[in-house]
GROMACS .gro file of C-alpha atoms in nm:
model
  401
    1MET     CA    1  -3.772  -0.161  -2.037
    2ALA     CA    2  -3.467   0.042  -1.929
    3GLN     CA    3  -3.334   0.313  -2.177
    4PHE     CA    4  -2.968   0.358  -2.211
    5THR     CA    5  -2.756   0.667  -2.326
    6PHE     CA    6  -2.402   0.713  -2.314
    7THR     CA    7  -2.250   1.053  -2.295
    8ASN     CA    8  -1.895   1.112  -2.402
    9ASN     CA    9  -1.743   1.267  -2.104
   10THR     CA   10  -1.414   1.413  -2.044
   11TYR     CA   11  -1.365   1.555  -1.678
   12ALA     CA   12  -1.106   1.824  -1.668
   13GLY     CA   13  -1.032   2.128  -1.447
   14GLU     CA   14  -1.249   2.190  -1.180
   15ALA     CA   15  -1.507   1.902  -1.274
   16LEU     CA   16  -1.194   1.665  -1.252
   17ALA     CA   17  -1.152   1.696  -0.880
   18GLY     CA   18  -1.427   1.472  -0.792
   19PHE     CA   19  -1.316   1.183  -0.999
   20MET     CA   20  -0.932   1.210  -1.016
   21ALA     CA   21  -0.921   1.307  -0.645
   22SER     CA   22  -1.109   0.983  -0.571
   23THR     CA   23  -0.833   0.762  -0.756
   24LEU     CA   24  -0.529   0.944  -0.619
   25LEU     CA   25  -0.634   1.071  -0.285
   26GLU     CA   26  -0.888   0.814  -0.162
   27ALA     CA   27  -0.621   0.535  -0.122
   28ASP     CA   28  -0.654   0.393   0.203
   29SER     CA   29  -0.352   0.557   0.386
   30VAL     CA   30  -0.439   0.914   0.262
   31LYS     CA   31  -0.791   0.892   0.395
   32ARG     CA   32  -0.659   0.814   0.743
   33GLY     CA   33  -0.392   1.098   0.740
   34LEU     CA   34  -0.081   0.896   0.712
   35LEU     CA   35   0.056   1.118   0.437
   36THR     CA   36   0.095   1.485   0.409
   37VAL     CA   37  -0.080   1.575   0.075
   38ILE     CA   38   0.067   1.854  -0.138
   39ASN     CA   39  -0.141   1.965  -0.445
   40ASP     CA   40  -0.043   2.141  -0.761
   41VAL     CA   41   0.303   1.971  -0.795
   42LYS     CA   42   0.333   2.034  -1.170
   43SER     CA   43   0.719   1.957  -1.180
   44LYS     CA   44   1.001   1.885  -0.947
   45ARG     CA   45   0.929   2.058  -0.624
   46VAL     CA   46   1.186   2.112  -0.365
   47ILE     CA   47   1.113   2.088   0.001
   48LEU     CA   48   1.391   2.221   0.231
   49ASP     CA   49   1.479   2.059   0.550
   50VAL     CA   50   1.645   2.258   0.829
   51ASP     CA   51   1.777   2.088   1.146
   52ASP     CA   52   1.992   2.198   1.427
   53ASP     CA   53   2.079   2.101   1.787
   54VAL     CA   54   1.994   2.310   2.106
   55LYS     CA   55   2.231   2.407   2.374
   56LEU     CA   56   2.107   2.561   2.701
   57GLN     CA   57   2.389   2.810   2.810
   58ASP     CA   58   2.496   3.018   3.113
   59PRO     CA   59   2.303   3.373   3.129
   60SER     CA   60   2.521   3.630   2.950
   61GLY     CA   61   2.488   4.005   2.896
   62ILE     CA   62   2.660   3.977   2.569
   63PHE     CA   63   2.504   3.746   2.292
   64ASN     CA   64   2.695   3.429   2.265
   65ASP     CA   65   2.581   3.219   1.985
   66GLN     CA   66   2.577   2.851   2.077
   67GLY     CA   67   2.818   2.775   1.795
   68THR     CA   68   2.633   2.499   1.606
   69THR     CA   69   2.573   2.485   1.219
   70ALA     CA   70   2.218   2.449   1.118
   71LYS     CA   71   2.202   2.136   0.880
   72GLN     CA   72   2.011   2.225   0.557
   73ASP     CA   73   1.885   1.956   0.323
   74GLU     CA   74   1.630   1.926   0.051
   75MET     CA   75   1.399   1.653  -0.076
   76TYR     CA   76   1.223   1.635  -0.400
   77LEU     CA   77   0.868   1.568  -0.527
   78ASP     CA   78   0.938   1.457  -0.876
   79PRO     CA   79   0.592   1.385  -1.028
   80VAL     CA   80   0.524   1.099  -1.268
   81THR     CA   81   0.243   1.081  -1.513
   82TYR     CA   82   0.086   0.744  -1.585
   83GLU     CA   83  -0.245   0.613  -1.726
   84PHE     CA   84  -0.516   0.353  -1.700
   85MET     CA   85  -0.686   0.268  -2.023
   86LYS     CA   86  -0.961   0.010  -2.061
   87GLN     CA   87  -1.202  -0.104  -2.343
   88GLU     CA   88  -1.519  -0.245  -2.246
   89GLN     CA   89  -1.771  -0.425  -2.487
   90TRP     CA   90  -2.103  -0.229  -2.480
   91ASP     CA   91  -2.323  -0.542  -2.442
   92LYS     CA   92  -2.120  -0.667  -2.137
   93LEU     CA   93  -2.112  -0.314  -1.987
   94VAL     CA   94  -2.505  -0.303  -2.013
   95GLN     CA   95  -2.538  -0.648  -1.874
   96SER     CA   96  -2.320  -0.570  -1.578
   97TRP     CA   97  -2.522  -0.238  -1.536
   98GLU     CA   98  -2.857  -0.412  -1.532
   99SER     CA   99  -2.737  -0.669  -1.286
  100GLN     CA  100  -2.661  -0.411  -1.028
  101ARG     CA  101  -2.936  -0.164  -1.109
  102LEU     CA  102  -3.253  -0.369  -1.207
  103ALA     CA  103  -3.462  -0.539  -0.965
  104PRO     CA  104  -3.569  -0.918  -1.054
  105GLY     CA  105  -3.895  -0.955  -1.200
  106ALA     CA  106  -4.070  -0.825  -1.532
  107PHE     CA  107  -4.270  -0.560  -1.321
  108SER     CA  108  -3.950  -0.440  -1.148
  109ASP     CA  109  -3.753  -0.298  -1.446
  110TYR     CA  110  -3.585   0.023  -1.384
  111GLU     CA  111  -3.718   0.309  -1.595
  112GLY     CA  112  -3.548   0.621  -1.713
  113VAL     CA  113  -3.245   0.752  -1.888
  114VAL     CA  114  -2.921   0.648  -1.748
  115ASP     CA  115  -2.574   0.784  -1.825
  116LEU     CA  116  -2.341   0.480  -1.808
  117SER     CA  117  -2.027   0.685  -1.803
  118ASP     CA  118  -2.028   0.726  -1.435
  119PHE     CA  119  -2.093   0.343  -1.395
  120MET     CA  120  -1.778   0.283  -1.602
  121VAL     CA  121  -1.588   0.502  -1.384
  122GLN     CA  122  -1.709   0.347  -1.058
  123ARG     CA  123  -1.643  -0.014  -1.192
  124TYR     CA  124  -1.288   0.036  -1.173
  125LEU     CA  125  -1.238   0.312  -0.918
  126THR     CA  126  -1.166   0.086  -0.620
  127LYS     CA  127  -0.897  -0.102  -0.801
  128ILE     CA  128  -0.723   0.191  -0.935
  129GLN     CA  129  -0.727   0.322  -0.569
  130ILE     CA  130  -0.571  -0.013  -0.436
  131ALA     CA  131  -0.307   0.012  -0.731
  132ASN     CA  132  -0.223   0.368  -0.605
  133GLU     CA  133  -0.206   0.274  -0.259
  134ARG     CA  134   0.050   0.007  -0.340
  135LEU     CA  135   0.246   0.228  -0.565
  136TYR     CA  136   0.289   0.516  -0.318
  137TRP     CA  137   0.420   0.274  -0.045
  138LEU     CA  138   0.576  -0.017  -0.229
  139GLY     CA  139   0.711   0.172  -0.559
  140LYS     CA  140   0.677   0.038  -0.909
  141GLY     CA  141   0.905  -0.262  -0.860
  142ALA     CA  142   0.658  -0.435  -0.624
  143THR     CA  143   0.335  -0.304  -0.764
  144LYS     CA  144   0.223  -0.554  -1.046
  145GLU     CA  145  -0.039  -0.292  -1.171
  146ALA     CA  146   0.245  -0.044  -1.251
  147THR     CA  147   0.384  -0.109  -1.617
  148PHE     CA  148   0.493   0.230  -1.711
  149THR     CA  149   0.825   0.319  -1.802
  150SER     CA  150   0.923   0.613  -1.555
  151ALA     CA  151   1.086   0.538  -1.196
  152PHE     CA  152   0.876   0.551  -0.893
  153SER     CA  153   1.053   0.419  -0.614
  154GLY     CA  154   0.784   0.422  -0.334
  155LEU     CA  155   0.797   0.522   0.030
  156LEU     CA  156   0.928   0.210   0.201
  157PRO     CA  157   1.205   0.148  -0.054
  158THR     CA  158   1.312   0.531  -0.022
  159ILE     CA  159   1.300   0.493   0.344
  160ALA     CA  160   1.497   0.163   0.369
  161ALA     CA  161   1.760   0.310   0.115
  162ASN     CA  162   1.839   0.608   0.310
  163SER     CA  163   2.135   0.605   0.537
  164GLY     CA  164   1.974   0.830   0.798
  165THR     CA  165   1.682   0.609   0.871
  166TYR     CA  166   1.700   0.403   1.204
  167LYS     CA  167   1.662   0.069   1.082
  168VAL     CA  168   1.606  -0.271   1.250
  169GLY     CA  169   1.606  -0.631   1.105
  170LEU     CA  170   1.446  -0.961   1.204
  171GLY     CA  171   1.757  -1.172   1.240
  172LYS     CA  172   1.690  -1.272   1.605
  173SER     CA  173   1.621  -1.648   1.676
  174SER     CA  174   1.263  -1.570   1.766
  175THR     CA  175   1.182  -1.403   1.442
  176SER     CA  176   1.426  -1.597   1.182
  177MET     CA  177   1.537  -1.934   1.093
  178SER     CA  178   1.776  -2.090   0.852
  179ALA     CA  179   1.634  -2.325   0.583
  180ALA     CA  180   1.829  -2.630   0.444
  181ALA     CA  181   1.645  -2.634   0.124
  182ILE     CA  182   1.365  -2.504  -0.092
  183SER     CA  183   1.220  -2.743  -0.355
  184ASN     CA  184   1.050  -2.636  -0.685
  185THR     CA  185   0.713  -2.674  -0.545
  186GLY     CA  186   0.792  -2.425  -0.265
  187VAL     CA  187   0.842  -2.688   0.025
  188VAL     CA  188   1.095  -2.542   0.266
  189THR     CA  189   1.303  -2.779   0.490
  190VAL     CA  190   1.402  -2.639   0.836
  191THR     CA  191   1.517  -2.754   1.178
  192SER     CA  192   1.187  -2.718   1.340
  193THR     CA  193   0.828  -2.579   1.251
  194SER     CA  194   0.725  -2.557   1.604
  195ALA     CA  195   0.713  -2.166   1.602
  196LEU     CA  196   0.500  -2.159   1.283
  197SER     CA  197   0.135  -2.199   1.197
  198ASP     CA  198  -0.094  -2.239   0.891
  199GLY     CA  199  -0.141  -1.904   0.748
  200ASP     CA  200   0.160  -1.742   0.868
  201VAL     CA  201   0.352  -1.481   0.636
  202VAL     CA  202   0.734  -1.537   0.598
  203THR     CA  203   0.975  -1.346   0.406
  204VAL     CA  204   1.254  -1.525   0.199
  205SER     CA  205   1.619  -1.383   0.202
  206ALA     CA  206   1.967  -1.504   0.110
  207ALA     CA  207   1.833  -1.777  -0.109
  208GLY     CA  208   1.985  -1.952  -0.402
  209SER     CA  209   1.869  -1.930  -0.782
  210ILE     CA  210   1.509  -2.034  -0.722
  211THR     CA  211   1.245  -1.805  -0.890
  212ASP     CA  212   0.865  -1.728  -0.846
  213THR     CA  213   0.671  -1.789  -1.167
  214THR     CA  214   0.335  -1.710  -1.010
  215ASN     CA  215   0.290  -1.445  -1.294
  216GLY     CA  216   0.473  -1.604  -1.587
  217ALA     CA  217   0.809  -1.419  -1.592
  218GLY     CA  218   1.039  -1.557  -1.311
  219VAL     CA  219   1.152  -1.331  -1.028
  220SER     CA  220   1.394  -1.397  -0.765
  221ILE     CA  221   1.251  -1.531  -0.460
  222VAL     CA  222   1.472  -1.314  -0.242
  223GLY     CA  223   1.273  -1.041  -0.082
  224GLN     CA  224   0.924  -1.230  -0.154
  225SER     CA  225   0.672  -1.312   0.113
  226TYR     CA  226   0.458  -1.609   0.135
  227PHE     CA  227   0.149  -1.744   0.315
  228ILE     CA  228   0.258  -2.094   0.446
  229LYS     CA  229   0.089  -2.421   0.518
  230VAL     CA  230   0.284  -2.643   0.798
  231LEU     CA  231   0.347  -3.007   0.643
  232ASN     CA  232   0.527  -3.162   0.928
  233ALA     CA  233   0.782  -3.108   1.210
  234THR     CA  234   1.053  -2.992   0.977
  235THR     CA  235   0.896  -2.876   0.654
  236PHE     CA  236   0.644  -2.606   0.530
  237GLN     CA  237   0.535  -2.506   0.204
  238LEU     CA  238   0.502  -2.157   0.033
  239VAL     CA  239   0.140  -2.157  -0.091
  240ARG     CA  240   0.079  -1.810  -0.205
  241ASN     CA  241   0.280  -1.496  -0.270
  242TYR     CA  242   0.178  -1.202  -0.035
  243ASN     CA  243   0.143  -0.966  -0.341
  244GLU     CA  244  -0.122  -1.205  -0.475
  245ILE     CA  245  -0.343  -1.151  -0.179
  246ASN     CA  246  -0.629  -1.030  -0.392
  247THR     CA  247  -0.596  -1.255  -0.681
  248ARG     CA  248  -0.553  -1.565  -0.454
  249LYS     CA  249  -0.313  -1.748  -0.718
  250ALA     CA  250  -0.129  -2.027  -0.600
  251ALA     CA  251   0.253  -1.977  -0.582
  252THR     CA  252   0.462  -2.150  -0.865
  253PHE     CA  253   0.836  -2.187  -0.859
  254SER     CA  254   1.115  -2.258  -1.106
  255GLY     CA  255   1.451  -2.436  -0.974
  256THR     CA  256   1.551  -2.526  -0.612
  257SER     CA  257   1.757  -2.340  -0.353
  258GLY     CA  258   1.994  -2.484  -0.087
  259THR     CA  259   2.022  -2.255   0.210
  260ALA     CA  260   1.800  -1.973   0.278
  261THR     CA  261   1.691  -1.736   0.553
  262ILE     CA  262   1.334  -1.728   0.671
  263SER     CA  263   1.203  -1.435   0.875
  264PHE     CA  264   0.856  -1.378   1.007
  265ILE     CA  265   0.633  -1.211   1.254
  266ASN     CA  266   0.347  -1.425   1.390
  267ALA     CA  267   0.145  -1.478   1.705
  268SER     CA  268   0.423  -1.657   1.876
  269ASN     CA  269   0.665  -1.361   1.859
  270VAL     CA  270   0.462  -1.040   1.780
  271LEU     CA  271   0.441  -0.926   2.145
  272GLY     CA  272   0.831  -0.938   2.179
  273VAL     CA  273   0.854  -0.771   1.838
  274LEU     CA  274   0.623  -0.484   1.935
  275SER     CA  275   0.792  -0.465   2.283
  276GLY     CA  276   1.126  -0.431   2.108
  277VAL     CA  277   0.986  -0.163   1.866
  278PHE     CA  278   0.833   0.034   2.116
  279SER     CA  279   1.142   0.056   2.334
  280GLN     CA  280   1.340   0.185   2.039
  281LEU     CA  281   1.111   0.477   1.931
  282ASP     CA  282   1.250   0.827   1.986
  283PRO     CA  283   1.019   0.971   2.266
  284ALA     CA  284   1.014   1.318   2.117
  285ASP     CA  285   0.871   1.166   1.773
  286ARG     CA  286   0.628   0.930   1.955
  287ALA     CA  287   0.474   1.200   2.155
  288GLN     CA  288   0.376   1.394   1.843
  289GLU     CA  289  -0.009   1.378   1.764
  290ASP     CA  290   0.074   1.297   1.388
  291PHE     CA  291   0.301   1.001   1.488
  292ASN     CA  292   0.169   0.648   1.356
  293LEU     CA  293   0.305   0.294   1.407
  294GLN     CA  294   0.207   0.123   1.088
  295ILE     CA  295   0.199  -0.257   1.060
  296PRO     CA  296   0.077  -0.487   0.776
  297LEU     CA  297  -0.264  -0.674   0.816
  298HIS     CA  298  -0.111  -1.007   0.893
  299VAL     CA  299   0.084  -0.856   1.189
  300GLY     CA  300  -0.234  -0.715   1.299
  301TYR     CA  301  -0.398  -1.053   1.307
  302ALA     CA  302  -0.109  -1.210   1.487
  303TYR     CA  303  -0.140  -0.930   1.753
  304ALA     CA  304  -0.503  -0.989   1.803
  305GLN     CA  305  -0.441  -1.368   1.817
  306ALA     CA  306  -0.154  -1.307   2.068
  307GLN     CA  307  -0.381  -1.093   2.282
  308ALA     CA  308  -0.652  -1.377   2.293
  309ASN     CA  309  -0.367  -1.635   2.371
  310SER     CA  310  -0.232  -1.426   2.663
  311ALA     CA  311  -0.579  -1.360   2.814
  312THR     CA  312  -0.630  -1.494   3.165
  313ASN     CA  313  -0.992  -1.545   3.323
  314VAL     CA  314  -1.142  -1.339   3.017
  315LEU     CA  315  -1.488  -1.462   2.930
  316ASN     CA  316  -1.468  -1.364   2.552
  317ALA     CA  317  -1.104  -1.370   2.490
  318PHE     CA  318  -1.154  -1.530   2.151
  319THR     CA  319  -1.482  -1.352   2.037
  320ASP     CA  320  -1.430  -0.996   2.137
  321LYS     CA  321  -1.269  -0.745   1.892
  322LYS     CA  322  -0.914  -0.660   1.993
  323LYS     CA  323  -0.795  -0.301   2.019
  324MET     CA  324  -0.521  -0.214   1.793
  325ASP     CA  325  -0.279  -0.027   2.002
  326TYR     CA  326   0.022  -0.109   2.202
  327LEU     CA  327   0.108   0.046   2.527
  328GLY     CA  328  -0.116   0.358   2.430
  329VAL     CA  329   0.027   0.396   2.085
  330PRO     CA  330  -0.241   0.327   1.803
  331LEU     CA  331  -0.133   0.048   1.536
  332GLN     CA  332  -0.234   0.150   1.190
  333LEU     CA  333  -0.335  -0.159   0.998
  334MET     CA  334  -0.197  -0.129   0.635
  335ASN     CA  335  -0.400  -0.340   0.388
  336HIS     CA  336  -0.186  -0.324   0.069
  337TRP     CA  337   0.166  -0.305   0.210
  338GLN     CA  338   0.500  -0.479   0.253
  339ALA     CA  339   0.494  -0.816   0.471
  340ASN     CA  340   0.692  -0.833   0.797
  341THR     CA  341   0.756  -0.454   0.800
  342ILE     CA  342   0.693  -0.201   1.064
  343LEU     CA  343   0.718   0.168   1.020
  344GLY     CA  344   0.712   0.448   1.301
  345ALA     CA  345   0.685   0.793   1.137
  346ARG     CA  346   0.508   1.130   1.150
  347SER     CA  347   0.252   1.210   0.875
  348SER     CA  348   0.433   1.550   0.847
  349ASN     CA  349   0.751   1.351   0.738
  350LEU     CA  350   0.576   1.153   0.455
  351PHE     CA  351   0.457   1.337   0.142
  352LEU     CA  352   0.228   1.267  -0.146
  353GLY     CA  353   0.242   1.531  -0.430
  354VAL     CA  354  -0.033   1.538  -0.678
  355ASP     CA  355  -0.160   1.797  -0.950
  356LEU     CA  356  -0.537   1.749  -0.961
  357LEU     CA  357  -0.630   2.051  -1.176
  358GLY     CA  358  -0.326   2.014  -1.418
  359ASP     CA  359  -0.367   1.972  -1.779
  360GLN     CA  360  -0.183   1.648  -1.768
  361SER     CA  361  -0.472   1.476  -1.541
  362GLU     CA  362  -0.757   1.360  -1.727
  363LEU     CA  363  -1.041   1.110  -1.697
  364SER     CA  364  -1.254   1.053  -1.996
  365THR     CA  365  -1.498   0.778  -2.123
  366VAL     CA  366  -1.603   0.754  -2.491
  367TYR     CA  367  -1.871   0.539  -2.673
  368MET     CA  368  -1.679   0.439  -3.018
  369LYS     CA  369  -1.960   0.341  -3.208
  370PRO     CA  370  -2.066   0.674  -3.383
  371TYR     CA  371  -1.699   0.722  -3.472
  372THR     CA  372  -1.561   0.366  -3.561
  373ASN     CA  373  -1.871   0.162  -3.552
  374ASP     CA  374  -1.700  -0.057  -3.273
  375ASN     CA  375  -1.973  -0.127  -3.013
  376VAL     CA  376  -1.726  -0.068  -2.725
  377VAL     CA  377  -1.659   0.198  -2.464
  378ARG     CA  378  -1.327   0.329  -2.384
  379MET     CA  379  -1.198   0.492  -2.075
  380LYS     CA  380  -0.875   0.657  -1.993
  381ALA     CA  381  -0.763   0.790  -1.657
  382ARG     CA  382  -0.445   0.995  -1.659
  383MET     CA  383  -0.275   1.058  -1.314
  384LYS     CA  384   0.017   1.234  -1.180
  385ALA     CA  385   0.176   1.178  -0.833
  386ALA     CA  386   0.507   1.173  -0.643
  387VAL     CA  387   0.604   1.055  -0.293
  388ASN     CA  388   0.900   1.125  -0.065
  389ALA     CA  389   1.000   1.149   0.288
  390LYS     CA  390   1.231   1.399   0.499
  391PHE     CA  391   1.389   1.387   0.815
  392PHE     CA  392   1.485   1.021   0.787
  393ASN     CA  393   1.653   1.030   1.130
  394GLU     CA  394   1.333   1.056   1.288
  395ILE     CA  395   1.173   0.763   1.112
  396PHE     CA  396   1.180   0.403   1.252
  397TYR     CA  397   1.191   0.108   1.005
  398LEU     CA  398   1.178  -0.272   1.069
  399SER     CA  399   1.188  -0.516   0.800
  400ALA     CA  400   1.262  -0.868   0.700
  401VAL     CA  401   1.541  -0.771   0.435
   0.00000   0.00000   0.00000
C-alpha cells in the first residue's frame, strides 16, 4: 500500500519564487507578454512619464529651441497584499491524491513516500492564477474571488476612467438596441431579435432597478453581461452572467425593468466592429512590436464564425481553424476578461508590480494533527501585486458601457 507523509512547508525567500511566481506571474496575459512585469515593488513606486512634440525646423547656425514644454507626469504602482486560505480534511485530501496518483487494480498500487504538500498547492494553483488574471484586468469589484478590503481598481477600469484614453462605445444601430422591458426571469423584449443568435453575449446598460441575484446579494444589472437564448422574434432571455462562465450558474433576477440599452458584438457585426477599430488605431502605436489588440473570447468565436460565413468556394470553411488576426494585426484572445470590450495597447504601457522575495509574500502548508489533533491540512498563500498604465493617450478602448 502507499505510504503518506506530510511535511510542514513554508516557502519563503528564494524558494518562494517557484511557487508564488506561479500564482502571480503565470496568469494567462502575463505568460503571453501582454503586461510589463516589475519585481521588487515593496511599497508605492513612482514611474515617471515624459512626453513632448517634435518640430522640424529650418537649419540655423545658432541653436534655436523648438519652444515646446515637455510634459512630465507620473503613475504609481501601489501594491496590495491579499491572501488565499484553505483548510482541507486529511482523509479527503488523501482520497483525491490516490484517485490521481494510483493506477486501478490491487497490484498497481503506488509504492513509496509521498509529500502531499506539493499536491495541496497544485490543487488550487490554477484557480488562483485565474483569480489573479481577473483581478489584474477587471479589478476587485468585478472579481468575485476578491473579498479583501483594500482597493484594487484593475487595468480596464483604470483605462476607462482616465480622461486621456481614446474611448469608443457600441452605440451604433448594428451593435446596440433598445429594450422595452426586462422581466424578473431575465426575458428581454426588443423590436427584433433578427441580429441575435443563441449563445451571443450582450451587455446591459441604462436599465431600471432590476438586480442580478445569481450569487445571493443583488447587484445592479447595469454593466453586467449575459449569454442569451433567443425565444422568438421579439424576445430573448438572459441565461447566464458572463462572470459565471466557469461556475455555469443560471442567472436569477429580482425586480423588473422598463427601458434598457442592450449592446453586443457577434457574428453579424464583428467584421464591421473590427474595421472601425482598425481604422482608429494610431499608426505609430500599431507599428510597434509590443502592440496588441485584445478581445474577449466570445468576440474571437464571433470572428471565427464570421470568417466561415463570409468564405466563398472554400472547401473547409466550417472545419478549418481560423487565424486570429485582422489585416495583419494579431488578435489576443483574453479568456477571463470583460465582455464586449476591445483594447489596443502596447505591453510597455501596461504594468504589473509584484514582490516575489518580500517578507509579505508567503506560501505555507501545515498538517494540524500534531498541534491541535485536528485531522486537517491548512494552506495559506499570501500575495502582493499592483497594476497601472501610462501614456493613456496611446491606448484605444472600446466598451459597451
